[in-house]
PDB file of C-alpha atoms in Angstrom:
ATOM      1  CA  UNK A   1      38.167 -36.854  61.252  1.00  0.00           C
ATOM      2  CA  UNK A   2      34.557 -36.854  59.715  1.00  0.00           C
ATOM      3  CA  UNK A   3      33.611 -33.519  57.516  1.00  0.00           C
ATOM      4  CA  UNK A   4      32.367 -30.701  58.694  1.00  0.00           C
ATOM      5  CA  UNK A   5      28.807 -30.140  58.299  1.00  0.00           C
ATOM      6  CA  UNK A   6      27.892 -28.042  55.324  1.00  0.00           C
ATOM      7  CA  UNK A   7      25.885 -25.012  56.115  1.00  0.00           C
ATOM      8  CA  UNK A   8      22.454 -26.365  54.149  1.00  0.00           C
ATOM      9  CA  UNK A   9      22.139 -29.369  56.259  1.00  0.00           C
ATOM     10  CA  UNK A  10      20.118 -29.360  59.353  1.00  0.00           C
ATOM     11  CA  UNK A  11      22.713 -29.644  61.852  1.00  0.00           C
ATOM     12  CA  UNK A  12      23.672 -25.898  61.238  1.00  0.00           C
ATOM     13  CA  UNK A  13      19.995 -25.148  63.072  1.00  0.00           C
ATOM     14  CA  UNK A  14      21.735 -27.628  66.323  1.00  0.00           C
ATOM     15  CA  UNK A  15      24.590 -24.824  66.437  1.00  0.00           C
ATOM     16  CA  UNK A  16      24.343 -22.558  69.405  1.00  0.00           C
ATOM     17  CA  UNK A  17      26.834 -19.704  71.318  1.00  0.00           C
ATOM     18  CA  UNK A  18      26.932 -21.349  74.008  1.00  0.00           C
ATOM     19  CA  UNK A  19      28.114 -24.808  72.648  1.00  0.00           C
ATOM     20  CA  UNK A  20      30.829 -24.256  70.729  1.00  0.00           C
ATOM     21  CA  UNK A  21      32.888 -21.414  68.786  1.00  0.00           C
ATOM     22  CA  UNK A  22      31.216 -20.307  65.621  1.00  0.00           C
ATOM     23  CA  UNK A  23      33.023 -20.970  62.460  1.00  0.00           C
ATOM     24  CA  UNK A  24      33.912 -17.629  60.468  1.00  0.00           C
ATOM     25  CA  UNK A  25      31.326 -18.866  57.843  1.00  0.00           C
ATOM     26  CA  UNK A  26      28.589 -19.307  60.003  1.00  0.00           C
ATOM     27  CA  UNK A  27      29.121 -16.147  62.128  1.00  0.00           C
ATOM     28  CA  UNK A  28      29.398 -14.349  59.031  1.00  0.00           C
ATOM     29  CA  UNK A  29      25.813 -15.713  57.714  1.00  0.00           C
ATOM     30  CA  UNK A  30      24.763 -14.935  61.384  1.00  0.00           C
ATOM     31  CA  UNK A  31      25.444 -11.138  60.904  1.00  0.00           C
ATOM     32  CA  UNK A  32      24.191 -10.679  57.967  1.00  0.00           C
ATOM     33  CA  UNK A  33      20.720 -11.613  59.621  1.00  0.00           C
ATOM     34  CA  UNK A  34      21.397  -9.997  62.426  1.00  0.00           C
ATOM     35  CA  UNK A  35      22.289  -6.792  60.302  1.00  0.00           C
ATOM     36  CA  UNK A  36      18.950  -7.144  58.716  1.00  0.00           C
ATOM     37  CA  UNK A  37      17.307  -7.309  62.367  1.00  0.00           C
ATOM     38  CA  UNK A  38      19.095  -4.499  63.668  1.00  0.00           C
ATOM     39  CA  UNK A  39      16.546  -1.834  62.086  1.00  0.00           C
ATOM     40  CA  UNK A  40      13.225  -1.486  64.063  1.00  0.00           C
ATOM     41  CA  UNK A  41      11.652  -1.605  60.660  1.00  0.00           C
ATOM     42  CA  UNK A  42      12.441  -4.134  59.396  1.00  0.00           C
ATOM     43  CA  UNK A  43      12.021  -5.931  62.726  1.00  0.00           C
ATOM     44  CA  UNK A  44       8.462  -5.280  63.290  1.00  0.00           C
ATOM     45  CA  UNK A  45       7.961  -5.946  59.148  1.00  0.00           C
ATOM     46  CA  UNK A  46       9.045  -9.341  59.756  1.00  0.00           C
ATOM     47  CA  UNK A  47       6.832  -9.541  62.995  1.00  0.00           C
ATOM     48  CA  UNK A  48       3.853  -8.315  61.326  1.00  0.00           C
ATOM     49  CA  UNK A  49       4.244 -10.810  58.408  1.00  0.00           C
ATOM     50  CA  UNK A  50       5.071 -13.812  61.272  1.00  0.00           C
ATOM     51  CA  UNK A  51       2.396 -12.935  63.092  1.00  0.00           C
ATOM     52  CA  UNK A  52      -0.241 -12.681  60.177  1.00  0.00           C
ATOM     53  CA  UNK A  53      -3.100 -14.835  60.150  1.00  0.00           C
ATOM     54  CA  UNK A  54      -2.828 -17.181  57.516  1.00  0.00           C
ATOM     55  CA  UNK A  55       1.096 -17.382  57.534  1.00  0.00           C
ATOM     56  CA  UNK A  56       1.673 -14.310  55.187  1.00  0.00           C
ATOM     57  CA  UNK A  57       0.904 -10.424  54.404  1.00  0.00           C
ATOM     58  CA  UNK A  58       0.490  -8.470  50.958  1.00  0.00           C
ATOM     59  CA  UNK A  59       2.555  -6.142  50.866  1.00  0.00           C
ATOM     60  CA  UNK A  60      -0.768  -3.352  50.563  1.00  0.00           C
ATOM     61  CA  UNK A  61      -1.105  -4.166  53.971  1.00  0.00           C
ATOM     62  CA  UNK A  62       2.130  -3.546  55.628  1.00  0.00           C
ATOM     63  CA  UNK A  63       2.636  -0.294  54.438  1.00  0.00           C
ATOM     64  CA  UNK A  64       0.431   1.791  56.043  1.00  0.00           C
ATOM     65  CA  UNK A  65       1.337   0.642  59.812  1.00  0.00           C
ATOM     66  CA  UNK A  66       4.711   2.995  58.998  1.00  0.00           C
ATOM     67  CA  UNK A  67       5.730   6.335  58.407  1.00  0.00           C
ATOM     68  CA  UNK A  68       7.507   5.528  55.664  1.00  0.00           C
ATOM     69  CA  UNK A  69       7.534   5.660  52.078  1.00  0.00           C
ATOM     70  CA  UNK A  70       6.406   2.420  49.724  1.00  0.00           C
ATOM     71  CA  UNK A  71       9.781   2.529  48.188  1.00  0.00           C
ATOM     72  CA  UNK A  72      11.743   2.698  51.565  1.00  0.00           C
ATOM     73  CA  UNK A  73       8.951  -0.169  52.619  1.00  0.00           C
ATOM     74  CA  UNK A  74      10.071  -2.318  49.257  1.00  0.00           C
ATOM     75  CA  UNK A  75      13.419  -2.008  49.994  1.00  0.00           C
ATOM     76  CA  UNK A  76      13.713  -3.333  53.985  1.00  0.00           C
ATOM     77  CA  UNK A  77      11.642  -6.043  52.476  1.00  0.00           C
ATOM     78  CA  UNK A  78      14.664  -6.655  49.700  1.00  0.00           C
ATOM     79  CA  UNK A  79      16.850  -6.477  52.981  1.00  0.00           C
ATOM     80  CA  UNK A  80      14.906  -8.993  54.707  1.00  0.00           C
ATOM     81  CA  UNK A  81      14.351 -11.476  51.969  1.00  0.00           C
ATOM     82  CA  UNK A  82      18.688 -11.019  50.847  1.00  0.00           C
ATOM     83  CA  UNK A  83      18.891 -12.527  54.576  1.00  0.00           C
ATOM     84  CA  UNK A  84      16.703 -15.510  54.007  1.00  0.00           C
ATOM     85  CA  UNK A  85      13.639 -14.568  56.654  1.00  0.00           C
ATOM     86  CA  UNK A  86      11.142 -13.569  54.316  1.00  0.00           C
ATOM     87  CA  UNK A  87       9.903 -15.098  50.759  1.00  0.00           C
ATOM     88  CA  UNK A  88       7.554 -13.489  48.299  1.00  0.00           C
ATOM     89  CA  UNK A  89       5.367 -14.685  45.783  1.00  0.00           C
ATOM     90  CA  UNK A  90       3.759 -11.860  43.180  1.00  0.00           C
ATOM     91  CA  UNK A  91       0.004 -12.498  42.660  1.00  0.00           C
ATOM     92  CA  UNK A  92      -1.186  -9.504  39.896  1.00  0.00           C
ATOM     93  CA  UNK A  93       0.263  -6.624  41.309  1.00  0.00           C
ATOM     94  CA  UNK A  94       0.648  -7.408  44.881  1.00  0.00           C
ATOM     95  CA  UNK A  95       3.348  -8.901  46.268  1.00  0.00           C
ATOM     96  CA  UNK A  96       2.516 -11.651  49.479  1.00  0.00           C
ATOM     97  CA  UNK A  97       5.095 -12.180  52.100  1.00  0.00           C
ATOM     98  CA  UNK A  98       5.866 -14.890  54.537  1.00  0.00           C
ATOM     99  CA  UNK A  99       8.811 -15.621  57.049  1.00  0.00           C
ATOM    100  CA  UNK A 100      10.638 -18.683  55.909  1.00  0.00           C
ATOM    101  CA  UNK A 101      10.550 -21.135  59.531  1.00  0.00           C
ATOM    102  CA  UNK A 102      13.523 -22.528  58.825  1.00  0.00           C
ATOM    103  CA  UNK A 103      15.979 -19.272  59.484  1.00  0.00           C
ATOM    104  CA  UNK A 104      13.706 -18.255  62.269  1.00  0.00           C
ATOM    105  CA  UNK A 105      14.158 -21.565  63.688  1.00  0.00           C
ATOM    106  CA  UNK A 106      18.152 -21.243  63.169  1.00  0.00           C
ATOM    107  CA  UNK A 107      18.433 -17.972  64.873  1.00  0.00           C
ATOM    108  CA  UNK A 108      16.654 -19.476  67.759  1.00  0.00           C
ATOM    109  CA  UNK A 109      18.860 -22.545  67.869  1.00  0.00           C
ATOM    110  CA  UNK A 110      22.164 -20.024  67.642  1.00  0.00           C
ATOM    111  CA  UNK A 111      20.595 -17.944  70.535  1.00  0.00           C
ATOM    112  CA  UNK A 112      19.759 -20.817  72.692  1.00  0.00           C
ATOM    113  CA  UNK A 113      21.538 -22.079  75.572  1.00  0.00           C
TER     114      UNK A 113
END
């Protein structure tokens, strides 16, 4: 009986619904991004930094397409970055974001048919 496949290689982005049962683990990583998802917020934040020219956003920019508050802005970033979509590097006192392919390209996989 060969190992199963642990949950860094790429073989966990083959995984889908429809092709099998997921393991506890990996539905249990699988909510935890879908949690983060599951607020329009923090949805279109990760759109907006996916969709930026350039591959990623300071953070001055994405807070003024929202009615929210910078701190309430900082933290569904924190939310989004906890679930691996989004990484930040600090450049002076901005913060740049980008969407890290490699979960986007997971949750696709899992989704797929």
């Amino acid at each position: 009986m060969a190992p199963s496949p642990s949950p860094t290689t790429s073989s966990r982005t083959e995984e889908s619904l429809t092709v099998a049962p997921l393991s506890a683990e990996r539905a249990a990583s699988a909510a935890v991004v879908f949690k983060a998802l599951a607020d329009p917020a923090r949805l279109r934040l990760l759109s907006m930094i996916a969709s930026a020219p350039g591959g990623e956003m300071c953070v001055c920019e994405l807070t003024g397409g929202f009615e929210l508050t910078a701190p309430t802005i900082s933290h569904h970033l924190k939310v989004l970055k906890s679930a691996g979509l989004i990484d930040g590097e600090r450049r002076g006192t901005w913060v740049y974001y980008r969407p890290l392919p490699g979960a986007l390209a997971e949750m696709s996989a899992l989704l797929s048919p």
